[in-house]
mmCIF file with all atom_site columns, C-alpha atoms and ligand atoms in Angstrom:
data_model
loop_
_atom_site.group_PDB
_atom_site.id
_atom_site.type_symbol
_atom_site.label_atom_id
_atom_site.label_alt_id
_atom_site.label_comp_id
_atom_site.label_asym_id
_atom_site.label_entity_id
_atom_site.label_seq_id
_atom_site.pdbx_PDB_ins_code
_atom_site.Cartn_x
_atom_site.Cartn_y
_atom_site.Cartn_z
_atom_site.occupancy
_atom_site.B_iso_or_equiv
_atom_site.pdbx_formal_charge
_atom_site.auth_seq_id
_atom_site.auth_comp_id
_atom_site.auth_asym_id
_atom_site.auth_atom_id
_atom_site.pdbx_PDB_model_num
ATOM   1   C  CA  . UNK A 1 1   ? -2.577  24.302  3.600   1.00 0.00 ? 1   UNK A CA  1
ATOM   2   C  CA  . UNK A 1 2   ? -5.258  23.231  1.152   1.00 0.00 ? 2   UNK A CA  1
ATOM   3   C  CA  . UNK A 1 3   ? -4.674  23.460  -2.525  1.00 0.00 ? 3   UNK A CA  1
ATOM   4   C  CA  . UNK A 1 4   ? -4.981  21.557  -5.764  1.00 0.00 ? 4   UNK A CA  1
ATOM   5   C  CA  . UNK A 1 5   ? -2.364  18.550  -6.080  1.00 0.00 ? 5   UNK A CA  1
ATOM   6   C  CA  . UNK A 1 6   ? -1.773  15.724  -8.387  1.00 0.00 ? 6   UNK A CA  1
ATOM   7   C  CA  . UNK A 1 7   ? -0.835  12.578  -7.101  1.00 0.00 ? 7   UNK A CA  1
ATOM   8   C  CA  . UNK A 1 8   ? 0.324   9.000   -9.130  1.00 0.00 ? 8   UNK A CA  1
ATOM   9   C  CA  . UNK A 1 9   ? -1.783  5.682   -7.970  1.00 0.00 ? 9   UNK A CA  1
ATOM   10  C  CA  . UNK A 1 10  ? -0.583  2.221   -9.291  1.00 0.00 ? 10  UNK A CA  1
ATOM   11  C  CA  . UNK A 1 11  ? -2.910  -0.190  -9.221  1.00 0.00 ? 11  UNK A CA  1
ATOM   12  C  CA  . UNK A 1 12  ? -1.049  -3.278  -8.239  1.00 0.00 ? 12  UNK A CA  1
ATOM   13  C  CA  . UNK A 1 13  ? -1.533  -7.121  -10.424 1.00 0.00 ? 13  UNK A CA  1
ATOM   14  C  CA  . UNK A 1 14  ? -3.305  -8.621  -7.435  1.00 0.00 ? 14  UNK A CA  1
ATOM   15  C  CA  . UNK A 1 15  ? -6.348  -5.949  -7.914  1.00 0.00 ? 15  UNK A CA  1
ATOM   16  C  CA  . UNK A 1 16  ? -6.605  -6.745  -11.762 1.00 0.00 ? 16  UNK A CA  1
ATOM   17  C  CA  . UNK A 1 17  ? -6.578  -10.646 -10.764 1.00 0.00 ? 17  UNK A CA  1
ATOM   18  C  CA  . UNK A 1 18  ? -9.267  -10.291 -8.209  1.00 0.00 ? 18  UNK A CA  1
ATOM   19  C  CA  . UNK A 1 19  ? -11.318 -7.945  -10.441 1.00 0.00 ? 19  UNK A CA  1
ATOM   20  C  CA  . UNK A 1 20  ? -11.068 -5.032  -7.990  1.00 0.00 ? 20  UNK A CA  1
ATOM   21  C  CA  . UNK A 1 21  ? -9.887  -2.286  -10.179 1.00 0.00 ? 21  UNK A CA  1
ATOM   22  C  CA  . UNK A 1 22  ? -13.846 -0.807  -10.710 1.00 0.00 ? 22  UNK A CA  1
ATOM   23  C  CA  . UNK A 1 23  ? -14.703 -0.823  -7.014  1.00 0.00 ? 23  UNK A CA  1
ATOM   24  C  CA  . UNK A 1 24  ? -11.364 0.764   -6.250  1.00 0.00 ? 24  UNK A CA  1
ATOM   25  C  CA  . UNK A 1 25  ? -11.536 3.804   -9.185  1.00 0.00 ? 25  UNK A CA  1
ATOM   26  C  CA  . UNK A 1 26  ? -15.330 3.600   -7.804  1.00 0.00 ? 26  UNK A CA  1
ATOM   27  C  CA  . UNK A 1 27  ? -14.199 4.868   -4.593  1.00 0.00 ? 27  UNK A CA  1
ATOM   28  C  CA  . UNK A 1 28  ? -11.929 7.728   -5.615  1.00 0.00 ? 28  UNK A CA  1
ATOM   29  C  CA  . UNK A 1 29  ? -14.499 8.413   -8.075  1.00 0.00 ? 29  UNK A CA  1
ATOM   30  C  CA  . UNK A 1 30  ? -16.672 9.007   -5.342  1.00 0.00 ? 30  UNK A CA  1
ATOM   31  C  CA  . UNK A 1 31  ? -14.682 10.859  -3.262  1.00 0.00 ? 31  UNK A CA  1
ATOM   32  C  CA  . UNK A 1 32  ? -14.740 13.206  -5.679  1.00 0.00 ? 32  UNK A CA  1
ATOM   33  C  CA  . UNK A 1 33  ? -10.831 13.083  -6.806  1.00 0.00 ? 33  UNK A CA  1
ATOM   34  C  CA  . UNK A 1 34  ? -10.830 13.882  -11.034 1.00 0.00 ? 34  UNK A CA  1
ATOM   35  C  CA  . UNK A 1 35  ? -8.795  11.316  -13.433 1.00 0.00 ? 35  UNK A CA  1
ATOM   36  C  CA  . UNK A 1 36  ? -6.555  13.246  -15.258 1.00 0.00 ? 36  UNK A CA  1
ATOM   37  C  CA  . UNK A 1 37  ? -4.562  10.094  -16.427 1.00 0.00 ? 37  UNK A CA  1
ATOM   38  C  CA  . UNK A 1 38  ? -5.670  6.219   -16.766 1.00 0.00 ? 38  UNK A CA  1
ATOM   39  C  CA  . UNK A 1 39  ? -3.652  3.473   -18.536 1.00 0.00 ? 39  UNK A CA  1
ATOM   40  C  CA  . UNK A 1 40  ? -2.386  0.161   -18.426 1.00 0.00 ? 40  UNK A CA  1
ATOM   41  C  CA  . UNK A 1 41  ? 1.380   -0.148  -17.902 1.00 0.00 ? 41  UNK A CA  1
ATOM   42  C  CA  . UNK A 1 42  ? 3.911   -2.731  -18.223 1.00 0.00 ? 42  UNK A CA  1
ATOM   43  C  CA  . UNK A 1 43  ? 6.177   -2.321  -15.542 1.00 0.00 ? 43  UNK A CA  1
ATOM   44  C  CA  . UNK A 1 44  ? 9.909   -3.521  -16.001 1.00 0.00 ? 44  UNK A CA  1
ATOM   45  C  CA  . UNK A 1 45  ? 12.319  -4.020  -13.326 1.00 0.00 ? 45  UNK A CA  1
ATOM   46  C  CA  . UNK A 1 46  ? 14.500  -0.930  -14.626 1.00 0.00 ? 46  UNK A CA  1
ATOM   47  C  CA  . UNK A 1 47  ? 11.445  0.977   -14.199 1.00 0.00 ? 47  UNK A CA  1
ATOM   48  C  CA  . UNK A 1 48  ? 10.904  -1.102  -10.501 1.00 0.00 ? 48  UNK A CA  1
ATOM   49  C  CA  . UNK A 1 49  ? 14.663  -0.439  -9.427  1.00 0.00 ? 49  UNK A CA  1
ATOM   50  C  CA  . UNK A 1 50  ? 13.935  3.409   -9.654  1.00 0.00 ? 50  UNK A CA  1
ATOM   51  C  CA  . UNK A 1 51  ? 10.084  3.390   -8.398  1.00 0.00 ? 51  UNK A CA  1
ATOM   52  C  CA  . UNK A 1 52  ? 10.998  0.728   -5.436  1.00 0.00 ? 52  UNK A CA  1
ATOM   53  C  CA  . UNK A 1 53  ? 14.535  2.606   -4.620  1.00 0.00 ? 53  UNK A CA  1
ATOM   54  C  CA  . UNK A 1 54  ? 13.688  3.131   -1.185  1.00 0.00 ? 54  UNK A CA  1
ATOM   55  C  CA  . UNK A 1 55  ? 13.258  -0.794  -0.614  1.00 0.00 ? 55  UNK A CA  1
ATOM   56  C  CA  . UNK A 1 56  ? 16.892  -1.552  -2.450  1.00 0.00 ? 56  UNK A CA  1
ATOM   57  C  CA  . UNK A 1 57  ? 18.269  -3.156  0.566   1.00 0.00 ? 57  UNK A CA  1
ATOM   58  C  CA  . UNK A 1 58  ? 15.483  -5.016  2.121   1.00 0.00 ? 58  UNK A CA  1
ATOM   59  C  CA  . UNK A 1 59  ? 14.987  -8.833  1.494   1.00 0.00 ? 59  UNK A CA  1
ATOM   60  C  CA  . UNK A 1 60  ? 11.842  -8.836  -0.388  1.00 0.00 ? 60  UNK A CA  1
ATOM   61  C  CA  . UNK A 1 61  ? 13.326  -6.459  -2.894  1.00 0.00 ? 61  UNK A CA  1
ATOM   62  C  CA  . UNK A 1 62  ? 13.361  -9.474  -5.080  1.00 0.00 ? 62  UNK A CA  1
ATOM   63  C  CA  . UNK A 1 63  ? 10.113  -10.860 -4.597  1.00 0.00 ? 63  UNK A CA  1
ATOM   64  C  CA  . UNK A 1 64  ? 8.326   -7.221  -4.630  1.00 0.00 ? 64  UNK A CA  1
ATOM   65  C  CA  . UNK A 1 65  ? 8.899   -6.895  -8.463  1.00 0.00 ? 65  UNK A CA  1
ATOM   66  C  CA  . UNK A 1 66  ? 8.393   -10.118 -9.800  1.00 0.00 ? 66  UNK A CA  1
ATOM   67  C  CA  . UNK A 1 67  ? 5.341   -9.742  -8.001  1.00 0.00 ? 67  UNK A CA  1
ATOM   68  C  CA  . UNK A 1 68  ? 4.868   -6.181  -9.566  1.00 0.00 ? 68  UNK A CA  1
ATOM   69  C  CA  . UNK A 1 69  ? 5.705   -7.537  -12.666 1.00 0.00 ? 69  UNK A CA  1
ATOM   70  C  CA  . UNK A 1 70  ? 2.899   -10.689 -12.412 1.00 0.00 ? 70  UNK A CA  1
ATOM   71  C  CA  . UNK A 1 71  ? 0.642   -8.408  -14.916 1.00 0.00 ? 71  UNK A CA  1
ATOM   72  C  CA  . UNK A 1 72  ? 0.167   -4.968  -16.103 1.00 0.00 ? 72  UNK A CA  1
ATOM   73  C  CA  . UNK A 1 73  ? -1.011  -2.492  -13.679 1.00 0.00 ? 73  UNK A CA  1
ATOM   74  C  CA  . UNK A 1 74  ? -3.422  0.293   -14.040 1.00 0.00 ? 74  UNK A CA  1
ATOM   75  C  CA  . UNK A 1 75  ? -1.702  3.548   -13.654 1.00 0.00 ? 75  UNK A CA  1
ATOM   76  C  CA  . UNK A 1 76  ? -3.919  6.855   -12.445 1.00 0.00 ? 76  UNK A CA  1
ATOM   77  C  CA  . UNK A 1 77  ? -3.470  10.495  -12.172 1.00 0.00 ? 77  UNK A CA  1
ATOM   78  C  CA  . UNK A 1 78  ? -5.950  11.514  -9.899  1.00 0.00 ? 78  UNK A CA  1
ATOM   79  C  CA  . UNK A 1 79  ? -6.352  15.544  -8.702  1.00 0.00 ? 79  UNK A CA  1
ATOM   80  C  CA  . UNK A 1 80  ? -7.869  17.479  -5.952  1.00 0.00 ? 80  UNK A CA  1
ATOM   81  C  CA  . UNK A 1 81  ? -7.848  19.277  -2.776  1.00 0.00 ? 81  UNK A CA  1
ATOM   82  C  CA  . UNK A 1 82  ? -4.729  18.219  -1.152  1.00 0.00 ? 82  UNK A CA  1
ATOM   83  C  CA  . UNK A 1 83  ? -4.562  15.292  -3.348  1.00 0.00 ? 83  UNK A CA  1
ATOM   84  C  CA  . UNK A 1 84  ? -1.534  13.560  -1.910  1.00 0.00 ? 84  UNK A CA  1
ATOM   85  C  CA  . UNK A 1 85  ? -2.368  13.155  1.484   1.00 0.00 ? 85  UNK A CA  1
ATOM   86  C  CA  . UNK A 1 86  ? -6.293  12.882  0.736   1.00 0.00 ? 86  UNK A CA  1
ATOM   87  C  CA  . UNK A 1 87  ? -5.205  9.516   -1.541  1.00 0.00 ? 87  UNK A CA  1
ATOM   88  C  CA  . UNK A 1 88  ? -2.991  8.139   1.057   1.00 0.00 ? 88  UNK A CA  1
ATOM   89  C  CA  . UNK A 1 89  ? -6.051  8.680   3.739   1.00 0.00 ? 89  UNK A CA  1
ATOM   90  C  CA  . UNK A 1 90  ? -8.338  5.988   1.789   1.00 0.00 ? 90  UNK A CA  1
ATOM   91  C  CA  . UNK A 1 91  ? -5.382  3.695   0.774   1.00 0.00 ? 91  UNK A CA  1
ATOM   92  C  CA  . UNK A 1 92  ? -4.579  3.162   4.272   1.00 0.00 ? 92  UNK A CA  1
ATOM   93  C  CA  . UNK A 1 93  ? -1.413  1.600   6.260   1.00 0.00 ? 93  UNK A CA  1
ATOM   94  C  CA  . UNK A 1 94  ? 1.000   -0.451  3.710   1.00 0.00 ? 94  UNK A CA  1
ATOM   95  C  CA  . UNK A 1 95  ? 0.214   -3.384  6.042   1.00 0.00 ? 95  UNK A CA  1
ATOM   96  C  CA  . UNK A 1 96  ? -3.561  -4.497  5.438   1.00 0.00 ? 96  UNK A CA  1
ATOM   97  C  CA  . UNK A 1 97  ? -4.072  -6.093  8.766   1.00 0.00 ? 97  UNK A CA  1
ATOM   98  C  CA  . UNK A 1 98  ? -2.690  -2.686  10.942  1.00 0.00 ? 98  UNK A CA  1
ATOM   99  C  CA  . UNK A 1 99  ? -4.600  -0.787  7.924   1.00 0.00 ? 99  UNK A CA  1
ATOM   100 C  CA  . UNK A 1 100 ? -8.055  1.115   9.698   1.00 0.00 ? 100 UNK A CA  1
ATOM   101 C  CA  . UNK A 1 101 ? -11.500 -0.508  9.029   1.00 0.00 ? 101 UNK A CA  1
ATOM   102 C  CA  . UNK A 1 102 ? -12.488 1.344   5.712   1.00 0.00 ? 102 UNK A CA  1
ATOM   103 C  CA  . UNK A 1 103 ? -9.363  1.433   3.845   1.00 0.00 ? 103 UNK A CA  1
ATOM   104 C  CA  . UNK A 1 104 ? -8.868  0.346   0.915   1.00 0.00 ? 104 UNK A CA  1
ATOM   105 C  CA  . UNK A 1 105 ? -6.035  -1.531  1.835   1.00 0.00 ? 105 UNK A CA  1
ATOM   106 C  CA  . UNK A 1 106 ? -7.921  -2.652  4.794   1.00 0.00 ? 106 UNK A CA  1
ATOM   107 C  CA  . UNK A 1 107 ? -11.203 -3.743  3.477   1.00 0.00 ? 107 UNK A CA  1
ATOM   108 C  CA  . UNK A 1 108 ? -9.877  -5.691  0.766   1.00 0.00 ? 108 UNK A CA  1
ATOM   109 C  CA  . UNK A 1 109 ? -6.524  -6.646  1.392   1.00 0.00 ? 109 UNK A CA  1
ATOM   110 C  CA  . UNK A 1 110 ? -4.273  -9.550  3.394   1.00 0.00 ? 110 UNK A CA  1
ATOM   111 C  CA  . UNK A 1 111 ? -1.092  -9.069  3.345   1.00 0.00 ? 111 UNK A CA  1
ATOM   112 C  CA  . UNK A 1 112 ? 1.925   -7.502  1.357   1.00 0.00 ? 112 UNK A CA  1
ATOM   113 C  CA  . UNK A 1 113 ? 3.483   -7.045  -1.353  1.00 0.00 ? 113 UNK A CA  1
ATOM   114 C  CA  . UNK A 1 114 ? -0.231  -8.286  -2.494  1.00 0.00 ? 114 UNK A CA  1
ATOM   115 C  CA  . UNK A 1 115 ? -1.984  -4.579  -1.058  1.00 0.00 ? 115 UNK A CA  1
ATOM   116 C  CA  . UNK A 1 116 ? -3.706  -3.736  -3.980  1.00 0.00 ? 116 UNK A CA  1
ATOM   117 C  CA  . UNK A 1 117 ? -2.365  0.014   -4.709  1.00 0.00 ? 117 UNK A CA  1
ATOM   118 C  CA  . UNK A 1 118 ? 0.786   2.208   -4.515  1.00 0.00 ? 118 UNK A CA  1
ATOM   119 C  CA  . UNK A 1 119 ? -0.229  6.132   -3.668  1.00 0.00 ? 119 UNK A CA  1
ATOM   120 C  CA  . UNK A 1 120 ? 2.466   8.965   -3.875  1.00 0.00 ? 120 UNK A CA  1
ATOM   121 C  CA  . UNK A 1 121 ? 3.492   9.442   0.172   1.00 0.00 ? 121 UNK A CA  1
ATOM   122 C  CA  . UNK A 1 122 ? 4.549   13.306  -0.815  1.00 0.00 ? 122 UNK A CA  1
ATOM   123 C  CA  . UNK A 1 123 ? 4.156   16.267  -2.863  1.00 0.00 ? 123 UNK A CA  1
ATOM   124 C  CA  . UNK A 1 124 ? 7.759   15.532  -4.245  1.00 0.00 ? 124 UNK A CA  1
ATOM   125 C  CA  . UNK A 1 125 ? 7.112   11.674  -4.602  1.00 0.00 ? 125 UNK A CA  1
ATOM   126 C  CA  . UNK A 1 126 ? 4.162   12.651  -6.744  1.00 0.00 ? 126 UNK A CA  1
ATOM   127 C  CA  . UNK A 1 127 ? 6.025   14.837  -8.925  1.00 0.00 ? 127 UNK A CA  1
ATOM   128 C  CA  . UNK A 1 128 ? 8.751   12.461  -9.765  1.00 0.00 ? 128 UNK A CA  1
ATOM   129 C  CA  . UNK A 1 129 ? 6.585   9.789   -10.070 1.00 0.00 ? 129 UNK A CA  1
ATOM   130 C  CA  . UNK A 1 130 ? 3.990   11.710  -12.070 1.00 0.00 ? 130 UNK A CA  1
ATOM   131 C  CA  . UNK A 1 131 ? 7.089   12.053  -14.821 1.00 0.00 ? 131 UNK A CA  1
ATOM   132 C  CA  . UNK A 1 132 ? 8.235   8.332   -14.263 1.00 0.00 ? 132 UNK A CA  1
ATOM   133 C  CA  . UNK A 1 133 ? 5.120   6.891   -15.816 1.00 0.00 ? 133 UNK A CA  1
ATOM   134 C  CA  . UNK A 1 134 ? 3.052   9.528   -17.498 1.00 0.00 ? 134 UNK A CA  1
ATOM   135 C  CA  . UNK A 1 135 ? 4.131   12.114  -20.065 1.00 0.00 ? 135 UNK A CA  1
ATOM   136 C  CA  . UNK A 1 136 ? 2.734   15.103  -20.800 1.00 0.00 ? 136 UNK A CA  1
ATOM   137 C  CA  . UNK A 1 137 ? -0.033  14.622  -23.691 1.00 0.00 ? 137 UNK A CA  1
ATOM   138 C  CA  . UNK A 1 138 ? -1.185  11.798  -21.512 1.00 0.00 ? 138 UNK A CA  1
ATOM   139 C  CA  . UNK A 1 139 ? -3.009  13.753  -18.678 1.00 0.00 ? 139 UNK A CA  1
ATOM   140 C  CA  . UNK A 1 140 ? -6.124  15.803  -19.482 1.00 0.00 ? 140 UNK A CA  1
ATOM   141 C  CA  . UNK A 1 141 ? -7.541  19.063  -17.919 1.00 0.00 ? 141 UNK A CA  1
ATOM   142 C  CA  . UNK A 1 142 ? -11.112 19.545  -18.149 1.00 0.00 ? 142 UNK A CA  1
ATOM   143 C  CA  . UNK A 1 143 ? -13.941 20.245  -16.326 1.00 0.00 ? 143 UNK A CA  1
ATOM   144 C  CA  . UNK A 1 144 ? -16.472 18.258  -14.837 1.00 0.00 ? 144 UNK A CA  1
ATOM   145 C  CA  . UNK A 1 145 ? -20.235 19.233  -13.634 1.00 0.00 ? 145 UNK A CA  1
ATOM   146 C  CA  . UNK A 1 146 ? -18.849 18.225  -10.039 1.00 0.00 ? 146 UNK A CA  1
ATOM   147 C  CA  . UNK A 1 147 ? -16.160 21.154  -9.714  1.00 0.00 ? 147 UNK A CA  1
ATOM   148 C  CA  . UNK A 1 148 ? -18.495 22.756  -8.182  1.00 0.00 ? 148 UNK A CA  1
ATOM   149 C  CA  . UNK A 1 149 ? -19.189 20.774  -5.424  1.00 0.00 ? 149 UNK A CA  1
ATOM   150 C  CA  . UNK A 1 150 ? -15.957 19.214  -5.156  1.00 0.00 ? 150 UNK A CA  1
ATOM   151 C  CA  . UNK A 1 151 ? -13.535 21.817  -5.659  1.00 0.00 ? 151 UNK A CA  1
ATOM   152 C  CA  . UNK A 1 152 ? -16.082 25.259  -4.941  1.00 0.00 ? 152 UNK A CA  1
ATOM   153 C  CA  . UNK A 1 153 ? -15.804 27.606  -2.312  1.00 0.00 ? 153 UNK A CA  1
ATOM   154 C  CA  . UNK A 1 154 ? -12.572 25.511  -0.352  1.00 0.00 ? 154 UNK A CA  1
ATOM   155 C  CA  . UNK A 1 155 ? -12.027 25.653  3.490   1.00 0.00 ? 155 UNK A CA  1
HETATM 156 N  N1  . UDP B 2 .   ? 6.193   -4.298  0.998   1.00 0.00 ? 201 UDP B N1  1
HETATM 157 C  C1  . UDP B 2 .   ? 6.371   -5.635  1.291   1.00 0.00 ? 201 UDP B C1  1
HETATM 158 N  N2  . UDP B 2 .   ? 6.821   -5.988  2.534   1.00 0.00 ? 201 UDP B N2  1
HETATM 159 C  C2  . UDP B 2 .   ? 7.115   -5.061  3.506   1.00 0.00 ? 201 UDP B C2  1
HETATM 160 C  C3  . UDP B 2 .   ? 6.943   -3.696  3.191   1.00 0.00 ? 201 UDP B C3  1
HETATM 161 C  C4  . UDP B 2 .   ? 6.477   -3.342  1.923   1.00 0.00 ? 201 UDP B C4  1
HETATM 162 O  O1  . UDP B 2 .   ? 6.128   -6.495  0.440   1.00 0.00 ? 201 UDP B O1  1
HETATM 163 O  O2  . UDP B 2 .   ? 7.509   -5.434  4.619   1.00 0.00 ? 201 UDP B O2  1
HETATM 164 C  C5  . UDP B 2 .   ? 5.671   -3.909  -0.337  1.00 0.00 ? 201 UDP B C5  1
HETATM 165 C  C6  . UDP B 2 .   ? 4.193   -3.501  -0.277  1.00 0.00 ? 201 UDP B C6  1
HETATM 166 O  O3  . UDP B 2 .   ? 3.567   -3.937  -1.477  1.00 0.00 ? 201 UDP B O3  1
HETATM 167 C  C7  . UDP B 2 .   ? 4.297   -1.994  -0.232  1.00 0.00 ? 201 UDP B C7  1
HETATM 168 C  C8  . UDP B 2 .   ? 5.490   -1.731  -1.153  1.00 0.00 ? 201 UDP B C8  1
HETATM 169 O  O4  . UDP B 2 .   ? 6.397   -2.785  -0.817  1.00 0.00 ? 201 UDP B O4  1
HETATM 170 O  O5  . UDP B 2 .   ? 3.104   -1.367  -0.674  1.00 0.00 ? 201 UDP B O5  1
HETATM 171 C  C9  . UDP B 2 .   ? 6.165   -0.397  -0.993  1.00 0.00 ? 201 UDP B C9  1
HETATM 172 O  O6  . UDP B 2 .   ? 6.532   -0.209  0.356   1.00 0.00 ? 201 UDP B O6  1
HETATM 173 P  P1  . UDP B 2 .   ? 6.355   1.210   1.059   1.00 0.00 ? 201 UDP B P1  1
HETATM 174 O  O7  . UDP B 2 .   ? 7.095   1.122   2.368   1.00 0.00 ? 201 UDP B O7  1
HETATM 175 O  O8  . UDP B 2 .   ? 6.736   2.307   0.121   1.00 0.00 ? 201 UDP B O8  1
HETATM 176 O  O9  . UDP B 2 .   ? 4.792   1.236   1.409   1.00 0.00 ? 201 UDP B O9  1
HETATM 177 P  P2  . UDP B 2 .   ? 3.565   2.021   0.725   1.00 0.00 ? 201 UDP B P2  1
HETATM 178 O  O10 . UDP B 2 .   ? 4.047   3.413   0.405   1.00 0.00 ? 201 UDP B O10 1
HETATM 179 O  O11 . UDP B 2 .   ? 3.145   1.244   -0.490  1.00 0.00 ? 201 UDP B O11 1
HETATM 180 O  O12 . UDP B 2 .   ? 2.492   2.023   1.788   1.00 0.00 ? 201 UDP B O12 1
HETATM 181 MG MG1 . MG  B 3 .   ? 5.727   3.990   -0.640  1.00 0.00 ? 202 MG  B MG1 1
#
């Protein structure tokens, strides 16, 4: 089904360190996703325990936040058609070296934890995660010349 969605990107301390995070906004910007929300956040490990929940048990647990926690990241709302799963497409595979050639992930990433982004994996993953770092009077609807083209007549 195609529809509007919201979806929550982190970008992680190793793309502010390696002065990636224009050519990475660049290329949702050009895919034609809107910003709704941009900031810099400070991530704490109460904030990590909840976002990185699903990873609890594993043995990099650990060594994920501190790493997460090296600088502030750049958190994004970005929306559009099927915005979730459209995100996800040009982040790539969480691995950088399984990742497919023009990826994010895979054009300018390594290795892990060090893959440059986090993208929502669901509708419901967005929405919680939407709430965990944004709040309301933080995200902005407005329109933009490029509604037109982007988010027109849909298929
Ligand atoms: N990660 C890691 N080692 C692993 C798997 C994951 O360091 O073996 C890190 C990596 O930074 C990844 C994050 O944990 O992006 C979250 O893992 P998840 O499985 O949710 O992958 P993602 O949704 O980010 O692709
Ligand atoms: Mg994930």
């Amino acid at each position: 089904m195609t529809e509007i969605q919201r979806t929550l990107v982190l970008l992680k301390p190793d793309a502010l360190q390696r002065d990636l995070l224009g050519e990475i906004i660049s290329r949702f910007e050009k895919k034609g996703m809107k910003i709704i929300g941009l900031k810099l956040i400070r991530l704490t490990e109460e904030l990590l325990d909840e976002h990185y929940a699903h990873l609890s048990d594993k043995p990099f647990f650990g060594s994920l936040k501190q790493f997460m926690m090296q600088t502030p990241v750049v958190g994004m709302v970005l929306e559009g058609y099927n915005a979730v799963s459209e995100v996800r497409k040009l982040v790539g595979s969480t691995n950088p070296r399984e990742a497919d050639a023009g990826t994010i992930r895979a054009d300018l990433s390594m290795n892990v934890p060090s893959n440059l982004i986090h993208a929502s994996d669901s509708l419901e993953s967005a929405a919680k995660e939407l709430r965990r770092f944004f709040k309301d009077h933080e995200l902005f609807s407005y329109k933009k010349i490029t509604d037109m083209y982007h988010i027109g007549e849909g298929i």
